[in-house]
CSV table of N, CA and C and ligand atoms in Angstrom, one decimal:
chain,number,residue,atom,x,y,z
A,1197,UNK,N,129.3,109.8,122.4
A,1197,UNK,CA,127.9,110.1,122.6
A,1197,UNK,C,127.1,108.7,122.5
A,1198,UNK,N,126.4,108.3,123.2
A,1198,UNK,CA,125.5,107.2,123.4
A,1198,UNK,C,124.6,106.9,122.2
A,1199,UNK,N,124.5,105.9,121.4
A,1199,UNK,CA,124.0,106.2,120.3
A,1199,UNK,C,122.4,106.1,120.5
A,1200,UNK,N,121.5,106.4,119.7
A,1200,UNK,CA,119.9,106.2,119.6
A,1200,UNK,C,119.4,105.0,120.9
A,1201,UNK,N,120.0,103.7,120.2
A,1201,UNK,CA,119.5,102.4,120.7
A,1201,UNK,C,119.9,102.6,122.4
A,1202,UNK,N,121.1,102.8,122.6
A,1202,UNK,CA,121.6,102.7,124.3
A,1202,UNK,C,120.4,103.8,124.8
A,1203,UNK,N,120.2,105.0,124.5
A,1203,UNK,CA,119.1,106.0,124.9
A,1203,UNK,C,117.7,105.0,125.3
A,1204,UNK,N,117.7,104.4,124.3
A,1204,UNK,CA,116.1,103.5,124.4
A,1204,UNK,C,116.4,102.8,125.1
A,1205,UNK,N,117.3,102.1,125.4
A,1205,UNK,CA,118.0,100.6,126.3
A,1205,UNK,C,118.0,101.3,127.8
A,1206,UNK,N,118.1,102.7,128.2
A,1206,UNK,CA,118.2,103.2,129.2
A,1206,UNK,C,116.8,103.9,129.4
A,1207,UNK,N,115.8,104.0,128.6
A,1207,UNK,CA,114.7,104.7,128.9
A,1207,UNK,C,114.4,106.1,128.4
A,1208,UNK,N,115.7,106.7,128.3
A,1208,UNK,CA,115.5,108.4,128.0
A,1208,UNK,C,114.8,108.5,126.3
A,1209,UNK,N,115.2,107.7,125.7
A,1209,UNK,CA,113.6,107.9,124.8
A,1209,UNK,C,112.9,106.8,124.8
A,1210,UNK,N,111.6,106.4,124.3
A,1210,UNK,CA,110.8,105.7,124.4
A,1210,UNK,C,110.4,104.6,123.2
A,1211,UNK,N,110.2,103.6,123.4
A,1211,UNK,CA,110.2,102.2,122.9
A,1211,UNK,C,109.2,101.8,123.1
A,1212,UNK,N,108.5,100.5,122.1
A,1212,UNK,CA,107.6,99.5,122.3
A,1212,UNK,C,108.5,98.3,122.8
A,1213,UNK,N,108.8,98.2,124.2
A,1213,UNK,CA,109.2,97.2,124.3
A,1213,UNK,C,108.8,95.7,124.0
A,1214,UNK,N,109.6,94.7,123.6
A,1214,UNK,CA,108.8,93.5,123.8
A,1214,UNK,C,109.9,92.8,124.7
A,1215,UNK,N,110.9,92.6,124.8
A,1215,UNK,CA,111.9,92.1,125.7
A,1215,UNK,C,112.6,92.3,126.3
A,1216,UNK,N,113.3,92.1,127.4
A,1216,UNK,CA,114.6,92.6,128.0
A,1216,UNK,C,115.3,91.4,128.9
A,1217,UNK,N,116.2,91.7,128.9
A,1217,UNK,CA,117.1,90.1,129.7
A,1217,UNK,C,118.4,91.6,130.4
A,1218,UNK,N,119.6,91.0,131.1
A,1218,UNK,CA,120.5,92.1,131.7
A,1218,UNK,C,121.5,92.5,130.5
A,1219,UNK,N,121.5,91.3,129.3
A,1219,UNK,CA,122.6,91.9,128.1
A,1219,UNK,C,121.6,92.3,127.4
A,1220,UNK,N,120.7,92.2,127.0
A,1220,UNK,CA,119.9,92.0,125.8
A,1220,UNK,C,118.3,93.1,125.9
A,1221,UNK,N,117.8,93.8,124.5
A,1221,UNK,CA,116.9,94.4,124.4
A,1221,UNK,C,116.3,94.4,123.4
A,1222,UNK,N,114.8,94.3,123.3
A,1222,UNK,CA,114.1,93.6,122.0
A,1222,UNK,C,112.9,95.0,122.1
A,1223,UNK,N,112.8,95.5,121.0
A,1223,UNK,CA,111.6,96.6,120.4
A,1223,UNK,C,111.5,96.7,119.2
A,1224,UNK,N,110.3,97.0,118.8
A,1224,UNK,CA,109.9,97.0,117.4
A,1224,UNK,C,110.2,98.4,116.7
A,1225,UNK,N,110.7,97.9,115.6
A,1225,UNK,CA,111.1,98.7,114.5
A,1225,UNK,C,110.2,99.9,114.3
A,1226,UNK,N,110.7,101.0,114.1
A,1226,UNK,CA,109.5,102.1,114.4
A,1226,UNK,C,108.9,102.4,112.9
A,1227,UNK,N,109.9,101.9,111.8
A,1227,UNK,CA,109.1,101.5,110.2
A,1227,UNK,C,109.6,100.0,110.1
A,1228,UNK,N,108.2,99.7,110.2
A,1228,UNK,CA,108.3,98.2,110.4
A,1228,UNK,C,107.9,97.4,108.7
A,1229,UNK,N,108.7,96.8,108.4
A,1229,UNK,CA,107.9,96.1,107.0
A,1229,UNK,C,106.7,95.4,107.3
A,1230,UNK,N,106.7,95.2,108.6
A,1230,UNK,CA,106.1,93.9,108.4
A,1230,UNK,C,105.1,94.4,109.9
A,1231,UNK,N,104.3,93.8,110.4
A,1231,UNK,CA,103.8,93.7,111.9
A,1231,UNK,C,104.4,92.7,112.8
A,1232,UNK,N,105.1,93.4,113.4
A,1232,UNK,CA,105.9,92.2,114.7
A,1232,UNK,C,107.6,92.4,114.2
A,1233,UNK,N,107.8,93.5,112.9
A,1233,UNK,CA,109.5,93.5,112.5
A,1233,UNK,C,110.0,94.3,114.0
A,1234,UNK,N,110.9,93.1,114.7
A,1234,UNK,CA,111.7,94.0,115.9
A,1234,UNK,C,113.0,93.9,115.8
A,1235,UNK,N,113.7,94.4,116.1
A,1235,UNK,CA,115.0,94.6,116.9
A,1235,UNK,C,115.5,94.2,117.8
A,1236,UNK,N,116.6,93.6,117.8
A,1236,UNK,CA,117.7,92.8,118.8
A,1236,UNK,C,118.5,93.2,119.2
A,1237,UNK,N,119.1,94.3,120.2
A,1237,UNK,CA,120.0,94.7,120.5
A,1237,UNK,C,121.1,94.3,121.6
A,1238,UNK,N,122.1,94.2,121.7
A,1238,UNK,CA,123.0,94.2,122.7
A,1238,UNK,C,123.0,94.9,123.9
A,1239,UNK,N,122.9,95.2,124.7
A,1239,UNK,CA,122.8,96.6,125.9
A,1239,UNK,C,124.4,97.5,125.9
A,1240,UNK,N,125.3,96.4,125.5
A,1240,UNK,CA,126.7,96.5,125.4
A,1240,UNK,C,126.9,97.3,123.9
A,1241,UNK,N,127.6,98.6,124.0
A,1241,UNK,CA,126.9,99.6,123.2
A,1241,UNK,C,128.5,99.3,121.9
A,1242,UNK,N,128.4,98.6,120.8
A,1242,UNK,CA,129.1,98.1,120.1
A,1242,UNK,C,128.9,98.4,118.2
A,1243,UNK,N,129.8,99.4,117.0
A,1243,UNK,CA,128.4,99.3,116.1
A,1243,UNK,C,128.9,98.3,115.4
A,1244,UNK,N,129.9,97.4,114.9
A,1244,UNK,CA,129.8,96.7,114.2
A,1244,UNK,C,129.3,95.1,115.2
A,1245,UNK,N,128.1,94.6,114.3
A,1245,UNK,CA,127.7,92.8,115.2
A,1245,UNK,C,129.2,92.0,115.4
A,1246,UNK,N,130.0,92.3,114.5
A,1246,UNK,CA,130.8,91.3,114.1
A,1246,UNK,C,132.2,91.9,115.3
A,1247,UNK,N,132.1,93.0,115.5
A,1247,UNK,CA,133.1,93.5,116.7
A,1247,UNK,C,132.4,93.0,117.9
A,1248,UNK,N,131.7,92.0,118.0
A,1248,UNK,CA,130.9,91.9,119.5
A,1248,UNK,C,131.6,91.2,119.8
A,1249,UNK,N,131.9,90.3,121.0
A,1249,UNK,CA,132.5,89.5,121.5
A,1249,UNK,C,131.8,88.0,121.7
A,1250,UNK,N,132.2,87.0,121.2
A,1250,UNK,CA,131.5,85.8,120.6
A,1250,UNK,C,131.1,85.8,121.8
A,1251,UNK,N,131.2,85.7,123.1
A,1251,UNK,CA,129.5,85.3,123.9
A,1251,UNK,C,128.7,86.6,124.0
A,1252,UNK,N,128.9,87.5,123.8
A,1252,UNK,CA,128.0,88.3,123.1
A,1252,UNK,C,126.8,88.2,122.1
A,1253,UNK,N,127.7,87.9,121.2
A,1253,UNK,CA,127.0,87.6,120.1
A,1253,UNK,C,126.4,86.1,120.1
A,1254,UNK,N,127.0,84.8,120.5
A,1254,UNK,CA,125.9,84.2,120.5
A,1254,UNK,C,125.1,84.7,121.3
A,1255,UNK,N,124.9,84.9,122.5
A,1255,UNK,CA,123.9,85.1,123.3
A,1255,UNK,C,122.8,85.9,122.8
A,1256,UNK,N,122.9,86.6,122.0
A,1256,UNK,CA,122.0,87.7,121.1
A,1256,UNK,C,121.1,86.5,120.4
A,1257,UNK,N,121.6,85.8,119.8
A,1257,UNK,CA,121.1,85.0,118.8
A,1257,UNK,C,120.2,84.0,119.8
A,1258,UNK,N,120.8,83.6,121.1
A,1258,UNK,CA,120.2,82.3,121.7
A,1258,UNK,C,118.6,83.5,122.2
A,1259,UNK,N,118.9,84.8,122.1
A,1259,UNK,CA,118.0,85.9,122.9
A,1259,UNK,C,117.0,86.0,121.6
A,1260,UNK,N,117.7,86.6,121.0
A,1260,UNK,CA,116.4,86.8,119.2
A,1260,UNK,C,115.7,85.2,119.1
A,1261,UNK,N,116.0,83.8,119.3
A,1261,UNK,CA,115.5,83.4,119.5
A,1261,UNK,C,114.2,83.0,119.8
A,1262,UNK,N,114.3,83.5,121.1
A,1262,UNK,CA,112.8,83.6,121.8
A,1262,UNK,C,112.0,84.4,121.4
A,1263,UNK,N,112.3,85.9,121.2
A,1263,UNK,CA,111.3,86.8,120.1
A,1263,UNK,C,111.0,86.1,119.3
A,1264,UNK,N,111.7,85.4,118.3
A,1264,UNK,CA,111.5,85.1,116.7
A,1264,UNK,C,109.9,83.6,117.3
A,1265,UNK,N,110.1,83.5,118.5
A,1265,UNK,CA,109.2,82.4,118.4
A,1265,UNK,C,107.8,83.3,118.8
A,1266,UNK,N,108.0,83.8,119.4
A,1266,UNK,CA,106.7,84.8,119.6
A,1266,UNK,C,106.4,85.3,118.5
A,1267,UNK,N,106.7,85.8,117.5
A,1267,UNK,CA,107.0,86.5,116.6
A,1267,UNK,C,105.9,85.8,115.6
A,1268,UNK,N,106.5,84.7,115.8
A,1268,UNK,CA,106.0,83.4,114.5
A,1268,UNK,C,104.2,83.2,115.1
A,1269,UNK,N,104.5,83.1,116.1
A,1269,UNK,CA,103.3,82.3,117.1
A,1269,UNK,C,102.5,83.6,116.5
A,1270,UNK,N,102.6,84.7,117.4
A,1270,UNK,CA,101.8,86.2,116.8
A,1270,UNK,C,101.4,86.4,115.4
A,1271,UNK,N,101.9,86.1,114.4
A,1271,UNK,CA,101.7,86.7,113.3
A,1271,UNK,C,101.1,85.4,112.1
A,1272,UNK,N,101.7,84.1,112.4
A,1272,UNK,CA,101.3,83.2,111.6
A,1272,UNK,C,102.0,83.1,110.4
A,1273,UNK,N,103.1,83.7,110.2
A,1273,UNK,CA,104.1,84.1,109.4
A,1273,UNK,C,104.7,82.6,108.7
A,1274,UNK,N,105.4,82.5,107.7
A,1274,UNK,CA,106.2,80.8,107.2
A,1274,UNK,C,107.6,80.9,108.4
A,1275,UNK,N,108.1,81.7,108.2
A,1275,UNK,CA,109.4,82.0,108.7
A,1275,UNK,C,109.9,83.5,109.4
A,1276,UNK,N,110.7,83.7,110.5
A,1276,UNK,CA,111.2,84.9,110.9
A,1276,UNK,C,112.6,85.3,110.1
A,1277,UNK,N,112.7,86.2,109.3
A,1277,UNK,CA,113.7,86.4,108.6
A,1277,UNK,C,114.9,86.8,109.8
A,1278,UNK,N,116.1,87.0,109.6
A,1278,UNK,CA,117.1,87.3,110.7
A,1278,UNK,C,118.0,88.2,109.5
A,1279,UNK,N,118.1,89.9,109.6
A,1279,UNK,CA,118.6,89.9,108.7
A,1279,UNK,C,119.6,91.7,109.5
A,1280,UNK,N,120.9,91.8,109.0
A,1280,UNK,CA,121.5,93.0,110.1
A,1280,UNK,C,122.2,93.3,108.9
A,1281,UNK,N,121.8,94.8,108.7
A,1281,UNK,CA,122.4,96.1,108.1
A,1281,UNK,C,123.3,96.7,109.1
A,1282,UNK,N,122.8,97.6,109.7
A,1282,UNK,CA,123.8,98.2,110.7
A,1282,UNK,C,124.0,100.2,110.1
A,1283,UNK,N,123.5,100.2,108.5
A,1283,UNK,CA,123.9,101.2,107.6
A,1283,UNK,C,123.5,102.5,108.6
A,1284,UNK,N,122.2,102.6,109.4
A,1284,UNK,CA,121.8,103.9,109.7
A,1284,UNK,C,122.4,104.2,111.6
A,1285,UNK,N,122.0,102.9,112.2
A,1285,UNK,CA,122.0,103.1,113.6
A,1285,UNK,C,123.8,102.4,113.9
A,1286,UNK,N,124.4,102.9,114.4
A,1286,UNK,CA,125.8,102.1,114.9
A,1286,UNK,C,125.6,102.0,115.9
A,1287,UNK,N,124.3,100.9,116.4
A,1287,UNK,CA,124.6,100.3,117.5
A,1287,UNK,C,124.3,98.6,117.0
A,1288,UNK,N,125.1,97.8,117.0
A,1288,UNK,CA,124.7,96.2,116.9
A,1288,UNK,C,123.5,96.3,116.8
A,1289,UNK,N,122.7,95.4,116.0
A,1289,UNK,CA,121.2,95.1,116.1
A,1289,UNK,C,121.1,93.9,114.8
A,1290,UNK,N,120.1,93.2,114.9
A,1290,UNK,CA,119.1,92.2,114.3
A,1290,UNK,C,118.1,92.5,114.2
A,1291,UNK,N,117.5,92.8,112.5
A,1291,UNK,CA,116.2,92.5,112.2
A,1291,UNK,C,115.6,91.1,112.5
A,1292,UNK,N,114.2,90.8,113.3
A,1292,UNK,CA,113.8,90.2,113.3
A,1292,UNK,C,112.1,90.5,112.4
A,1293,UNK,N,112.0,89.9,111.1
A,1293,UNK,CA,110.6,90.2,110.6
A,1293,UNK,C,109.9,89.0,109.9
A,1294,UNK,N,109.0,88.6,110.4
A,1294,UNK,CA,107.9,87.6,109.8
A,1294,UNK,C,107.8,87.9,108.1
A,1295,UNK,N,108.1,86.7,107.8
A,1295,UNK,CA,108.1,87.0,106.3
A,1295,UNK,C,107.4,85.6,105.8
A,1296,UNK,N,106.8,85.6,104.4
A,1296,UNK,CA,105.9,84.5,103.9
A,1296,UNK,C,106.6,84.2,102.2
A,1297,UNK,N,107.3,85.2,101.5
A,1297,UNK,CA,108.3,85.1,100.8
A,1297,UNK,C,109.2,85.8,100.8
A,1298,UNK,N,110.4,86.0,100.4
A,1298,UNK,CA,111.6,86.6,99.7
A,1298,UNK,C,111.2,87.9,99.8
A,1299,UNK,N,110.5,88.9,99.2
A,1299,UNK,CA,110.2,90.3,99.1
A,1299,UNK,C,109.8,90.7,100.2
A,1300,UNK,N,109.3,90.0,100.9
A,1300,UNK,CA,109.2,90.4,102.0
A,1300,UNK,C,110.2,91.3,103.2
A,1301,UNK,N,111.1,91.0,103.1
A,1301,UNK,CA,112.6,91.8,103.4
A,1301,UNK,C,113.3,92.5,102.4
A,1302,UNK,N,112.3,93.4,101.5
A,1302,UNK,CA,112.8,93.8,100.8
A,1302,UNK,C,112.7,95.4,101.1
A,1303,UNK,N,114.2,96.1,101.8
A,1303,UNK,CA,114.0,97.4,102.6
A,1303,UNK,C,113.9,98.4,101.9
A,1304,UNK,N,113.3,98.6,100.7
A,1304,UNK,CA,112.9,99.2,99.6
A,1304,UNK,C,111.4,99.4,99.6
A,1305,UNK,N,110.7,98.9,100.1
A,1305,UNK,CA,109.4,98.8,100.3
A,1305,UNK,C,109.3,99.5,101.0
A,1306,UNK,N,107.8,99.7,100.5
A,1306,UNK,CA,106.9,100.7,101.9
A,1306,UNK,C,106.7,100.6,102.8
A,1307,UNK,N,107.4,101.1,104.5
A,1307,UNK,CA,106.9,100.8,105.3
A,1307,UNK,C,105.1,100.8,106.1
A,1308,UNK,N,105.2,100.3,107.0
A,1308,UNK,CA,104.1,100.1,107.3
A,1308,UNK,C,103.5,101.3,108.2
A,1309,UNK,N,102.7,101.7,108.0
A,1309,UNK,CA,101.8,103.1,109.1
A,1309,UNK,C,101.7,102.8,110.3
A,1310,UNK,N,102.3,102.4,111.3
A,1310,UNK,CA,101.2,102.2,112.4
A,1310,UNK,C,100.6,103.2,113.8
A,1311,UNK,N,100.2,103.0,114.3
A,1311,UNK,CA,99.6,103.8,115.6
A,1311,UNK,C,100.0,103.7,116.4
A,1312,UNK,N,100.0,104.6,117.4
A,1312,UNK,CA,100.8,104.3,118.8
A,1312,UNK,C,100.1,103.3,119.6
A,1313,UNK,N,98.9,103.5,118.7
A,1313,UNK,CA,97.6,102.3,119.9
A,1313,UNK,C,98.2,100.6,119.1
A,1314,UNK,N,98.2,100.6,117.8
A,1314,UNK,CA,98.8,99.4,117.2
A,1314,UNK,C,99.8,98.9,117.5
A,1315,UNK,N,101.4,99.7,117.7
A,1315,UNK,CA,102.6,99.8,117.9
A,1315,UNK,C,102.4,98.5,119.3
A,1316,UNK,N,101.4,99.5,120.2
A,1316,UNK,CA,101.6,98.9,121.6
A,1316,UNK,C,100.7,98.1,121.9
A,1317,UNK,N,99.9,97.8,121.0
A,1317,UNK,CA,99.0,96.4,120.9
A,1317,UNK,C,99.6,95.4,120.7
A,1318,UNK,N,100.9,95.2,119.0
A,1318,UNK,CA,101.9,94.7,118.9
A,1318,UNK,C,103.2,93.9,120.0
A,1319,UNK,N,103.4,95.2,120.6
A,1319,UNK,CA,104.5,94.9,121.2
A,1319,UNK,C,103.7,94.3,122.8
A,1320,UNK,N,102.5,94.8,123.1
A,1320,UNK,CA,101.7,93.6,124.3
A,1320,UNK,C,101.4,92.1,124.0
A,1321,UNK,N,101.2,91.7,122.9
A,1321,UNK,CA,101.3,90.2,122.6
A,1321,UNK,C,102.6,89.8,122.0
A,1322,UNK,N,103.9,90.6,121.9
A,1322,UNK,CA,105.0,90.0,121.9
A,1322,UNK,C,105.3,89.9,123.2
A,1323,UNK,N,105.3,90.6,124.3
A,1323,UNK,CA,105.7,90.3,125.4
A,1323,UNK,C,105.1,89.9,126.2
A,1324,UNK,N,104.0,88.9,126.0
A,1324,UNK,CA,102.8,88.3,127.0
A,1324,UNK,C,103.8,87.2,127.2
B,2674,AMP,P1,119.9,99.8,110.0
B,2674,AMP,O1,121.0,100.4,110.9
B,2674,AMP,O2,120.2,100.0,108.6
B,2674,AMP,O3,119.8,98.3,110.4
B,2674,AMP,O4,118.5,100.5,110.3
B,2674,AMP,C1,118.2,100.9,111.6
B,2674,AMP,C2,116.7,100.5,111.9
B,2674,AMP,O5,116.4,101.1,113.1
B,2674,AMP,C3,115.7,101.1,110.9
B,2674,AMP,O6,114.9,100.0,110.4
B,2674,AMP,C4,114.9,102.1,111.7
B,2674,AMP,O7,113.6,102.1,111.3
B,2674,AMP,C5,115.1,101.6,113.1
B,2674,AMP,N1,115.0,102.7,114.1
B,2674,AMP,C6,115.7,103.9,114.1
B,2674,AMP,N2,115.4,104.6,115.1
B,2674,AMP,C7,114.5,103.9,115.8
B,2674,AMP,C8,113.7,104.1,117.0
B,2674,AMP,N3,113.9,105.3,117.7
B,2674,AMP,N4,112.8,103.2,117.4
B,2674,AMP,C9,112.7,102.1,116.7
B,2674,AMP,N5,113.3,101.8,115.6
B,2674,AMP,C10,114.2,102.7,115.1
């Protein structure tokens, strides 16, 4: 069965997009810590990062790149944290979240509320 992420990679459910390339797909976290926390996925439907196939996987990274600079630019953030659990979704992915200290990626915390009008306010100046 196609997991969550490949559904959204394909359209049949719905995403705040911010990126897309032919391997690669970038949307925001739907409990975001942060404003601008997105997701890096592979299109190539794989769950462990580390099972990817190294041009896979770098290419992911040279891809989260360019979010993470948008990311930075949008939010005014110190740093983009890069940080991959994998525990809920088995599909490869990369947190990408603007962080200003350490606690800041701390997935224990309360996520953030947002709106569908926010979400996609968000995800329009990541993809300008
Ligand atoms: P993990 O697999 O532990 O890295 O966590 C999966 C992440 O995917 C969590 O932060 C969820 O909030 C996020 N997530 C799950 N479903 C969706 C969805 N439909 N849209 C956006 N983010 C999602």
């Amino acid at each position: 069965m196609a997991s969550i992420f490949s559904k959204i990679i394909a359209g049949e459910i719905p995403s705040y997009k911010v990126a897309e390339d032919e391997n690669y797909y970038a949307f925001l976290d739907i409990n975001p810590l942060a404003e601008g926390h997105t997701l890096v996925v592979p299109k190539k439907e794989v769950d462990y990062i580390f099972d990817l196939d190294d041009k896979t996987l770098s290419g992911m990274m040279v891809f989260a790149k360019k979010v993470a600079e948008k990311i930075k630019e949008m939010t005014g953030c110190k740093k983009v944290a890069v940080v991959v659990l994998g525990l809920e979704v088995a599909h490869a992915h990369i947190h990408l979240i603007p962080i200003n200290s350490e606690s800041d990626v701390d997935f224990h915390r309360e996520k953030l509320q947002l709106t569908p009008e926010q979400f996609a306010e968000i995800a329009r100046k990541l993809s300008e």
